[in-house]
Amino acid sequence: MYEGAIQDLIDELGRLPGIGPKSAQRIAFHILSADPADVTRLAQALQRVKEQVRFCSVCFNVAEQEQCRICRDPRRTDEIICVVEEPKDVIAIERTGEFRGRYHVLGGAINPLEGIGPDNLRIRELMERLQAGTVKELILATDPNTEGEATATYLALMVKPMGLTVTRLASGLPVGGDLEYADEITLGRAFEGRRAV
Amino acid sequence: MFVRHLNLVDFRSYPQVAVDFEPGPSVLVGPNGQGKTNLLEALGYVASLSSHRVGTDAPLVRAGAQRAIVRTAIVHGGRELTVELEIVPGKANRARLNRSPVSRPREILGALRQVLFAPEDLALVRGDPAERRRFLDDLLVARYPRFAGVRSDYERVLKQRNALLRTAYLARKAGRGTPGAADLRTLEVWDAHLARYGAELLAGRLELVSALSPHVEKAYDAVSPGGGRARIEYRCGLADDGEDMTTSLVSAGSDGPRVDRDVLAARLLAALARSRPAEEERGVTLVGPHRDDLLLRLGDLPAKGYASHGESWSFALALRLASYDLLRSEGIEPVLALDDVFAELDATRRERLGELVSGATQVLITCAVAADVPEALRGARYDVAEGTVRRVC
């Protein structure tokens, strides 16, 4: 145990996800020996993130204004909405540069074990957006695990009466990988989702 | 296949131990409580990622240690494979195959295939249906490792669905009226997923029982000649009155018995719809493979409740020998482990069992008295005492 401020810092860092006691200690001593200007910048960044960041009023992605950068962009089409679980999924899809539509961030997935039902997610808001009638296609990009699949199935059921195209991201083999190293479940999914060439 | 080397660190009673094995029979001899079974248990854990003695991992780690490590070298088809497993209670285990880490411990399944017969197996005959479901599912995974994924997906969906039913049940009980439309809508979603994974698991089990059944009959007759006809039958909540699903749904395929998954999924879905009111009443999922049983019959009577102690023991042994024969007939030569079984058998049965398994690539045997082991299985001998294992001949 260290004394006072340094132990407080180690404790705080240790509460962050993915950081164990050893890493917390290493980061704390790094901060202690770092240039004061760098540390001030880090402290300000931490403060600013809580003060300035809020959720976009349209898609619930993180934003600094009323609407996020993507929802404000006039060059993107309003006809396709891609539904994801978390803001970090938006970034992942944006990095591909393949998608030119809008997003909708649910804020999680249906998970009865943790008491999360459809009412705890931003599904009502999604329905309101779809009511407007401009959307022609809905892409379900929730995680390919039990909870994500259940959420996708639920959304598909809800949206079906509206008569728009609903698609689900394909799951299967990673690009650049070897077939022999894929586990059976992934390979099985890839077989199910095979397509004509 | 055979186990060439086993190295344990902080596993059960062992701070550290290393043992080399050879093909053929190996007998581990020592007084009670010296750690013979621990060696077989460690190998069993590598083969199935669970212990045959306990349901949780904490007892596997030596008192005072943080984690247990099991390292083993397995020779299969002339090639050696090393598997390293780190067991950390309450956390995810870590595994390495040929020294490279794998993303999930599940990926080592299939590296070692083991059929273990132990005193605990008496529960297969006398215990709850859960014991027999576990027997079927473990064998299913040994046969096709991909079922480890199906099994855990099914269990996950079942947990989620039960949580949902339970919440709705509690809400109703607390007088907050009937569950909302949104809740019921999500129940439909879980039904579809439960039916999909449940049908896959059920199909795997039905195919397995169908393939295993002749081997059980043969093995029981070999262990206990003239002792009556032993049969196994899958008892499924979806079956109509008098229907035996292993005959009504299983058709002969080119590579063994096959079951149509879509037919099963549809029946499971229909059964879920029928039992919906009862499920809402009680707050749990009432149909699915988690409620099924494997019926063991001796002659015309169920083994449970009717078989004598000797008969029950022979039936349990027949189930394990049949598993071994089935895997062997499909080109997988598993390691056979017999944990303290000879003390329970009379002299003739001992000799017969000895002859039955003496042809196996590798048989690992534990016993307290070396004289109990039949002549046919007197191979390498190891003395186990106070946490050390020493080869004596």
mmCIF file with all atom_site columns, N, CA, C and O in Angstrom, chain B residues 15-48:
data_model
loop_
_atom_site.group_PDB
_atom_site.id
_atom_site.type_symbol
_atom_site.label_atom_id
_atom_site.label_alt_id
_atom_site.label_comp_id
_atom_site.label_asym_id
_atom_site.label_entity_id
_atom_site.label_seq_id
_atom_site.pdbx_PDB_ins_code
_atom_site.Cartn_x
_atom_site.Cartn_y
_atom_site.Cartn_z
_atom_site.occupancy
_atom_site.B_iso_or_equiv
_atom_site.pdbx_formal_charge
_atom_site.auth_seq_id
_atom_site.auth_comp_id
_atom_site.auth_asym_id
_atom_site.auth_atom_id
_atom_site.pdbx_PDB_model_num
ATOM 1   N N  . PRO B 1 15 ? 1.223   -30.195 -4.997  1.00 0.00 ? 15 PRO B N  1
ATOM 2   C CA . PRO B 1 15 ? 1.889   -28.920 -5.288  1.00 0.00 ? 15 PRO B CA 1
ATOM 3   C C  . PRO B 1 15 ? 2.515   -28.998 -6.690  1.00 0.00 ? 15 PRO B C  1
ATOM 4   O O  . PRO B 1 15 ? 2.414   -28.080 -7.486  1.00 0.00 ? 15 PRO B O  1
ATOM 5   N N  . GLN B 1 16 ? 3.143   -30.146 -6.954  1.00 0.00 ? 16 GLN B N  1
ATOM 6   C CA . GLN B 1 16 ? 3.770   -30.337 -8.258  1.00 0.00 ? 16 GLN B CA 1
ATOM 7   C C  . GLN B 1 16 ? 3.997   -31.815 -8.452  1.00 0.00 ? 16 GLN B C  1
ATOM 8   O O  . GLN B 1 16 ? 4.441   -32.515 -7.551  1.00 0.00 ? 16 GLN B O  1
ATOM 9   N N  . VAL B 1 17 ? 3.643   -32.329 -9.625  1.00 0.00 ? 17 VAL B N  1
ATOM 10  C CA . VAL B 1 17 ? 3.920   -33.731 -9.908  1.00 0.00 ? 17 VAL B CA 1
ATOM 11  C C  . VAL B 1 17 ? 4.031   -33.927 -11.411 1.00 0.00 ? 17 VAL B C  1
ATOM 12  O O  . VAL B 1 17 ? 3.378   -33.215 -12.186 1.00 0.00 ? 17 VAL B O  1
ATOM 13  N N  . ALA B 1 18 ? 4.912   -34.833 -11.829 1.00 0.00 ? 18 ALA B N  1
ATOM 14  C CA . ALA B 1 18 ? 5.045   -35.141 -13.255 1.00 0.00 ? 18 ALA B CA 1
ATOM 15  C C  . ALA B 1 18 ? 5.089   -36.658 -13.413 1.00 0.00 ? 18 ALA B C  1
ATOM 16  O O  . ALA B 1 18 ? 5.780   -37.344 -12.662 1.00 0.00 ? 18 ALA B O  1
ATOM 17  N N  . VAL B 1 19 ? 4.296   -37.172 -14.355 1.00 0.00 ? 19 VAL B N  1
ATOM 18  C CA . VAL B 1 19 ? 4.244   -38.616 -14.577 1.00 0.00 ? 19 VAL B CA 1
ATOM 19  C C  . VAL B 1 19 ? 4.352   -38.892 -16.074 1.00 0.00 ? 19 VAL B C  1
ATOM 20  O O  . VAL B 1 19 ? 3.723   -38.207 -16.879 1.00 0.00 ? 19 VAL B O  1
ATOM 21  N N  . ASP B 1 20 ? 5.171   -39.897 -16.446 1.00 0.00 ? 20 ASP B N  1
ATOM 22  C CA . ASP B 1 20 ? 5.219   -40.341 -17.832 1.00 0.00 ? 20 ASP B CA 1
ATOM 23  C C  . ASP B 1 20 ? 4.452   -41.650 -17.961 1.00 0.00 ? 20 ASP B C  1
ATOM 24  O O  . ASP B 1 20 ? 4.576   -42.526 -17.113 1.00 0.00 ? 20 ASP B O  1
ATOM 25  N N  . PHE B 1 21 ? 3.650   -41.729 -19.033 1.00 0.00 ? 21 PHE B N  1
ATOM 26  C CA . PHE B 1 21 ? 2.885   -42.951 -19.260 1.00 0.00 ? 21 PHE B CA 1
ATOM 27  C C  . PHE B 1 21 ? 3.295   -43.565 -20.591 1.00 0.00 ? 21 PHE B C  1
ATOM 28  O O  . PHE B 1 21 ? 3.910   -42.913 -21.435 1.00 0.00 ? 21 PHE B O  1
ATOM 29  N N  . GLU B 1 22 ? 2.896   -44.842 -20.752 1.00 0.00 ? 22 GLU B N  1
ATOM 30  C CA . GLU B 1 22 ? 3.141   -45.542 -22.019 1.00 0.00 ? 22 GLU B CA 1
ATOM 31  C C  . GLU B 1 22 ? 1.816   -46.108 -22.513 1.00 0.00 ? 22 GLU B C  1
ATOM 32  O O  . GLU B 1 22 ? 0.880   -46.229 -21.739 1.00 0.00 ? 22 GLU B O  1
ATOM 33  N N  . PRO B 1 23 ? 1.775   -46.496 -23.794 1.00 0.00 ? 23 PRO B N  1
ATOM 34  C CA . PRO B 1 23 ? 0.559   -47.176 -24.255 1.00 0.00 ? 23 PRO B CA 1
ATOM 35  C C  . PRO B 1 23 ? 0.387   -48.485 -23.493 1.00 0.00 ? 23 PRO B C  1
ATOM 36  O O  . PRO B 1 23 ? 1.347   -48.984 -22.894 1.00 0.00 ? 23 PRO B O  1
ATOM 37  N N  . GLY B 1 24 ? -0.813  -49.030 -23.523 1.00 0.00 ? 24 GLY B N  1
ATOM 38  C CA . GLY B 1 24 ? -1.092  -50.259 -22.789 1.00 0.00 ? 24 GLY B CA 1
ATOM 39  C C  . GLY B 1 24 ? -1.613  -49.943 -21.407 1.00 0.00 ? 24 GLY B C  1
ATOM 40  O O  . GLY B 1 24 ? -1.867  -48.784 -21.081 1.00 0.00 ? 24 GLY B O  1
ATOM 41  N N  . PRO B 1 25 ? -1.762  -50.955 -20.562 1.00 0.00 ? 25 PRO B N  1
ATOM 42  C CA . PRO B 1 25 ? -2.295  -50.706 -19.229 1.00 0.00 ? 25 PRO B CA 1
ATOM 43  C C  . PRO B 1 25 ? -1.267  -50.099 -18.272 1.00 0.00 ? 25 PRO B C  1
ATOM 44  O O  . PRO B 1 25 ? -0.095  -50.471 -18.319 1.00 0.00 ? 25 PRO B O  1
ATOM 45  N N  . SER B 1 26 ? -1.708  -49.150 -17.463 1.00 0.00 ? 26 SER B N  1
ATOM 46  C CA . SER B 1 26 ? -0.889  -48.596 -16.382 1.00 0.00 ? 26 SER B CA 1
ATOM 47  C C  . SER B 1 26 ? -1.719  -48.645 -15.119 1.00 0.00 ? 26 SER B C  1
ATOM 48  O O  . SER B 1 26 ? -2.874  -48.218 -15.124 1.00 0.00 ? 26 SER B O  1
ATOM 49  N N  . VAL B 1 27 ? -1.154  -49.154 -14.062 1.00 0.00 ? 27 VAL B N  1
ATOM 50  C CA . VAL B 1 27 ? -1.906  -49.282 -12.816 1.00 0.00 ? 27 VAL B CA 1
ATOM 51  C C  . VAL B 1 27 ? -1.302  -48.356 -11.763 1.00 0.00 ? 27 VAL B C  1
ATOM 52  O O  . VAL B 1 27 ? -0.107  -48.403 -11.499 1.00 0.00 ? 27 VAL B O  1
ATOM 53  N N  . LEU B 1 28 ? -2.150  -47.497 -11.200 1.00 0.00 ? 28 LEU B N  1
ATOM 54  C CA . LEU B 1 28 ? -1.715  -46.587 -10.137 1.00 0.00 ? 28 LEU B CA 1
ATOM 55  C C  . LEU B 1 28 ? -2.178  -47.176 -8.818  1.00 0.00 ? 28 LEU B C  1
ATOM 56  O O  . LEU B 1 28 ? -3.376  -47.303 -8.575  1.00 0.00 ? 28 LEU B O  1
ATOM 57  N N  . VAL B 1 29 ? -1.225  -47.563 -7.979  1.00 0.00 ? 29 VAL B N  1
ATOM 58  C CA . VAL B 1 29 ? -1.571  -48.245 -6.743  1.00 0.00 ? 29 VAL B CA 1
ATOM 59  C C  . VAL B 1 29 ? -1.192  -47.370 -5.549  1.00 0.00 ? 29 VAL B C  1
ATOM 60  O O  . VAL B 1 29 ? -0.138  -46.743 -5.548  1.00 0.00 ? 29 VAL B O  1
ATOM 61  N N  . GLY B 1 30 ? -2.062  -47.357 -4.539  1.00 0.00 ? 30 GLY B N  1
ATOM 62  C CA . GLY B 1 30 ? -1.724  -46.612 -3.331  1.00 0.00 ? 30 GLY B CA 1
ATOM 63  C C  . GLY B 1 30 ? -2.883  -46.664 -2.365  1.00 0.00 ? 30 GLY B C  1
ATOM 64  O O  . GLY B 1 30 ? -4.012  -46.942 -2.754  1.00 0.00 ? 30 GLY B O  1
ATOM 65  N N  . PRO B 1 31 ? -2.615  -46.414 -1.071  1.00 0.00 ? 31 PRO B N  1
ATOM 66  C CA . PRO B 1 31 ? -3.707  -46.400 -0.094  1.00 0.00 ? 31 PRO B CA 1
ATOM 67  C C  . PRO B 1 31 ? -4.703  -45.284 -0.411  1.00 0.00 ? 31 PRO B C  1
ATOM 68  O O  . PRO B 1 31 ? -4.424  -44.409 -1.234  1.00 0.00 ? 31 PRO B O  1
ATOM 69  N N  . ASN B 1 32 ? -5.840  -45.311 0.264   1.00 0.00 ? 32 ASN B N  1
ATOM 70  C CA . ASN B 1 32 ? -6.863  -44.287 0.030   1.00 0.00 ? 32 ASN B CA 1
ATOM 71  C C  . ASN B 1 32 ? -6.333  -42.901 0.378   1.00 0.00 ? 32 ASN B C  1
ATOM 72  O O  . ASN B 1 32 ? -5.505  -42.754 1.266   1.00 0.00 ? 32 ASN B O  1
ATOM 73  N N  . GLY B 1 33 ? -6.827  -41.907 -0.340  1.00 0.00 ? 33 GLY B N  1
ATOM 74  C CA . GLY B 1 33 ? -6.513  -40.519 -0.013  1.00 0.00 ? 33 GLY B CA 1
ATOM 75  C C  . GLY B 1 33 ? -5.109  -40.084 -0.375  1.00 0.00 ? 33 GLY B C  1
ATOM 76  O O  . GLY B 1 33 ? -4.605  -39.093 0.137   1.00 0.00 ? 33 GLY B O  1
ATOM 77  N N  . GLN B 1 34 ? -4.446  -40.792 -1.290  1.00 0.00 ? 34 GLN B N  1
ATOM 78  C CA . GLN B 1 34 ? -3.077  -40.413 -1.668  1.00 0.00 ? 34 GLN B CA 1
ATOM 79  C C  . GLN B 1 34 ? -3.023  -39.630 -2.985  1.00 0.00 ? 34 GLN B C  1
ATOM 80  O O  . GLN B 1 34 ? -1.964  -39.154 -3.373  1.00 0.00 ? 34 GLN B O  1
ATOM 81  N N  . GLY B 1 35 ? -4.165  -39.545 -3.676  1.00 0.00 ? 35 GLY B N  1
ATOM 82  C CA . GLY B 1 35 ? -4.181  -38.718 -4.889  1.00 0.00 ? 35 GLY B CA 1
ATOM 83  C C  . GLY B 1 35 ? -4.175  -39.490 -6.192  1.00 0.00 ? 35 GLY B C  1
ATOM 84  O O  . GLY B 1 35 ? -3.796  -38.941 -7.231  1.00 0.00 ? 35 GLY B O  1
ATOM 85  N N  . LYS B 1 36 ? -4.617  -40.748 -6.174  1.00 0.00 ? 36 LYS B N  1
ATOM 86  C CA . LYS B 1 36 ? -4.659  -41.525 -7.420  1.00 0.00 ? 36 LYS B CA 1
ATOM 87  C C  . LYS B 1 36 ? -5.720  -40.968 -8.362  1.00 0.00 ? 36 LYS B C  1
ATOM 88  O O  . LYS B 1 36 ? -5.475  -40.727 -9.545  1.00 0.00 ? 36 LYS B O  1
ATOM 89  N N  . THR B 1 37 ? -6.911  -40.789 -7.796  1.00 0.00 ? 37 THR B N  1
ATOM 90  C CA . THR B 1 37 ? -8.029  -40.328 -8.619  1.00 0.00 ? 37 THR B CA 1
ATOM 91  C C  . THR B 1 37 ? -7.766  -38.923 -9.172  1.00 0.00 ? 37 THR B C  1
ATOM 92  O O  . THR B 1 37 ? -8.194  -38.594 -10.270 1.00 0.00 ? 37 THR B O  1
ATOM 93  N N  . ASN B 1 38 ? -7.023  -38.113 -8.387  1.00 0.00 ? 38 ASN B N  1
ATOM 94  C CA . ASN B 1 38 ? -6.734  -36.746 -8.835  1.00 0.00 ? 38 ASN B CA 1
ATOM 95  C C  . ASN B 1 38 ? -6.063  -36.727 -10.207 1.00 0.00 ? 38 ASN B C  1
ATOM 96  O O  . ASN B 1 38 ? -6.292  -35.831 -11.017 1.00 0.00 ? 38 ASN B O  1
ATOM 97  N N  . LEU B 1 39 ? -5.208  -37.747 -10.454 1.00 0.00 ? 39 LEU B N  1
ATOM 98  C CA . LEU B 1 39 ? -4.508  -37.795 -11.740 1.00 0.00 ? 39 LEU B CA 1
ATOM 99  C C  . LEU B 1 39 ? -5.502  -38.032 -12.884 1.00 0.00 ? 39 LEU B C  1
ATOM 100 O O  . LEU B 1 39 ? -5.448  -37.367 -13.919 1.00 0.00 ? 39 LEU B O  1
ATOM 101 N N  . LEU B 1 40 ? -6.429  -38.985 -12.654 1.00 0.00 ? 40 LEU B N  1
ATOM 102 C CA . LEU B 1 40 ? -7.431  -39.265 -13.687 1.00 0.00 ? 40 LEU B CA 1
ATOM 103 C C  . LEU B 1 40 ? -8.393  -38.091 -13.847 1.00 0.00 ? 40 LEU B C  1
ATOM 104 O O  . LEU B 1 40 ? -8.849  -37.776 -14.945 1.00 0.00 ? 40 LEU B O  1
ATOM 105 N N  . GLU B 1 41 ? -8.693  -37.439 -12.725 1.00 0.00 ? 41 GLU B N  1
ATOM 106 C CA . GLU B 1 41 ? -9.599  -36.295 -12.762 1.00 0.00 ? 41 GLU B CA 1
ATOM 107 C C  . GLU B 1 41 ? -9.006  -35.166 -13.614 1.00 0.00 ? 41 GLU B C  1
ATOM 108 O O  . GLU B 1 41 ? -9.704  -34.529 -14.395 1.00 0.00 ? 41 GLU B O  1
ATOM 109 N N  . ALA B 1 42 ? -7.684  -34.959 -13.461 1.00 0.00 ? 42 ALA B N  1
ATOM 110 C CA . ALA B 1 42 ? -7.018  -33.908 -14.229 1.00 0.00 ? 42 ALA B CA 1
ATOM 111 C C  . ALA B 1 42 ? -7.106  -34.205 -15.722 1.00 0.00 ? 42 ALA B C  1
ATOM 112 O O  . ALA B 1 42 ? -7.407  -33.321 -16.538 1.00 0.00 ? 42 ALA B O  1
ATOM 113 N N  . LEU B 1 43 ? -6.872  -35.462 -16.096 1.00 0.00 ? 43 LEU B N  1
ATOM 114 C CA . LEU B 1 43 ? -6.980  -35.830 -17.504 1.00 0.00 ? 43 LEU B CA 1
ATOM 115 C C  . LEU B 1 43 ? -8.432  -35.681 -17.990 1.00 0.00 ? 43 LEU B C  1
ATOM 116 O O  . LEU B 1 43 ? -8.684  -35.219 -19.094 1.00 0.00 ? 43 LEU B O  1
ATOM 117 N N  . GLY B 1 44 ? -9.369  -36.078 -17.119 1.00 0.00 ? 44 GLY B N  1
ATOM 118 C CA . GLY B 1 44 ? -10.784 -35.932 -17.454 1.00 0.00 ? 44 GLY B CA 1
ATOM 119 C C  . GLY B 1 44 ? -11.144 -34.478 -17.694 1.00 0.00 ? 44 GLY B C  1
ATOM 120 O O  . GLY B 1 44 ? -11.946 -34.160 -18.572 1.00 0.00 ? 44 GLY B O  1
ATOM 121 N N  . TYR B 1 45 ? -10.522 -33.582 -16.925 1.00 0.00 ? 45 TYR B N  1
ATOM 122 C CA . TYR B 1 45 ? -10.820 -32.156 -17.083 1.00 0.00 ? 45 TYR B CA 1
ATOM 123 C C  . TYR B 1 45 ? -10.326 -31.655 -18.444 1.00 0.00 ? 45 TYR B C  1
ATOM 124 O O  . TYR B 1 45 ? -10.998 -30.867 -19.104 1.00 0.00 ? 45 TYR B O  1
ATOM 125 N N  . VAL B 1 46 ? -9.167  -32.145 -18.846 1.00 0.00 ? 46 VAL B N  1
ATOM 126 C CA . VAL B 1 46 ? -8.646  -31.751 -20.166 1.00 0.00 ? 46 VAL B CA 1
ATOM 127 C C  . VAL B 1 46 ? -9.568  -32.278 -21.279 1.00 0.00 ? 46 VAL B C  1
ATOM 128 O O  . VAL B 1 46 ? -9.812  -31.608 -22.276 1.00 0.00 ? 46 VAL B O  1
ATOM 129 N N  . ALA B 1 47 ? -10.122 -33.490 -21.063 1.00 0.00 ? 47 ALA B N  1
ATOM 130 C CA . ALA B 1 47 ? -10.955 -34.103 -22.090 1.00 0.00 ? 47 ALA B CA 1
ATOM 131 C C  . ALA B 1 47 ? -12.338 -33.467 -22.183 1.00 0.00 ? 47 ALA B C  1
ATOM 132 O O  . ALA B 1 47 ? -12.908 -33.372 -23.267 1.00 0.00 ? 47 ALA B O  1
ATOM 133 N N  . SER B 1 48 ? -12.902 -33.022 -21.026 1.00 0.00 ? 48 SER B N  1
ATOM 134 C CA . SER B 1 48 ? -14.289 -32.552 -21.063 1.00 0.00 ? 48 SER B CA 1
ATOM 135 C C  . SER B 1 48 ? -14.485 -31.161 -20.469 1.00 0.00 ? 48 SER B C  1
ATOM 136 O O  . SER B 1 48 ? -15.596 -30.644 -20.456 1.00 0.00 ? 48 SER B O  1
#
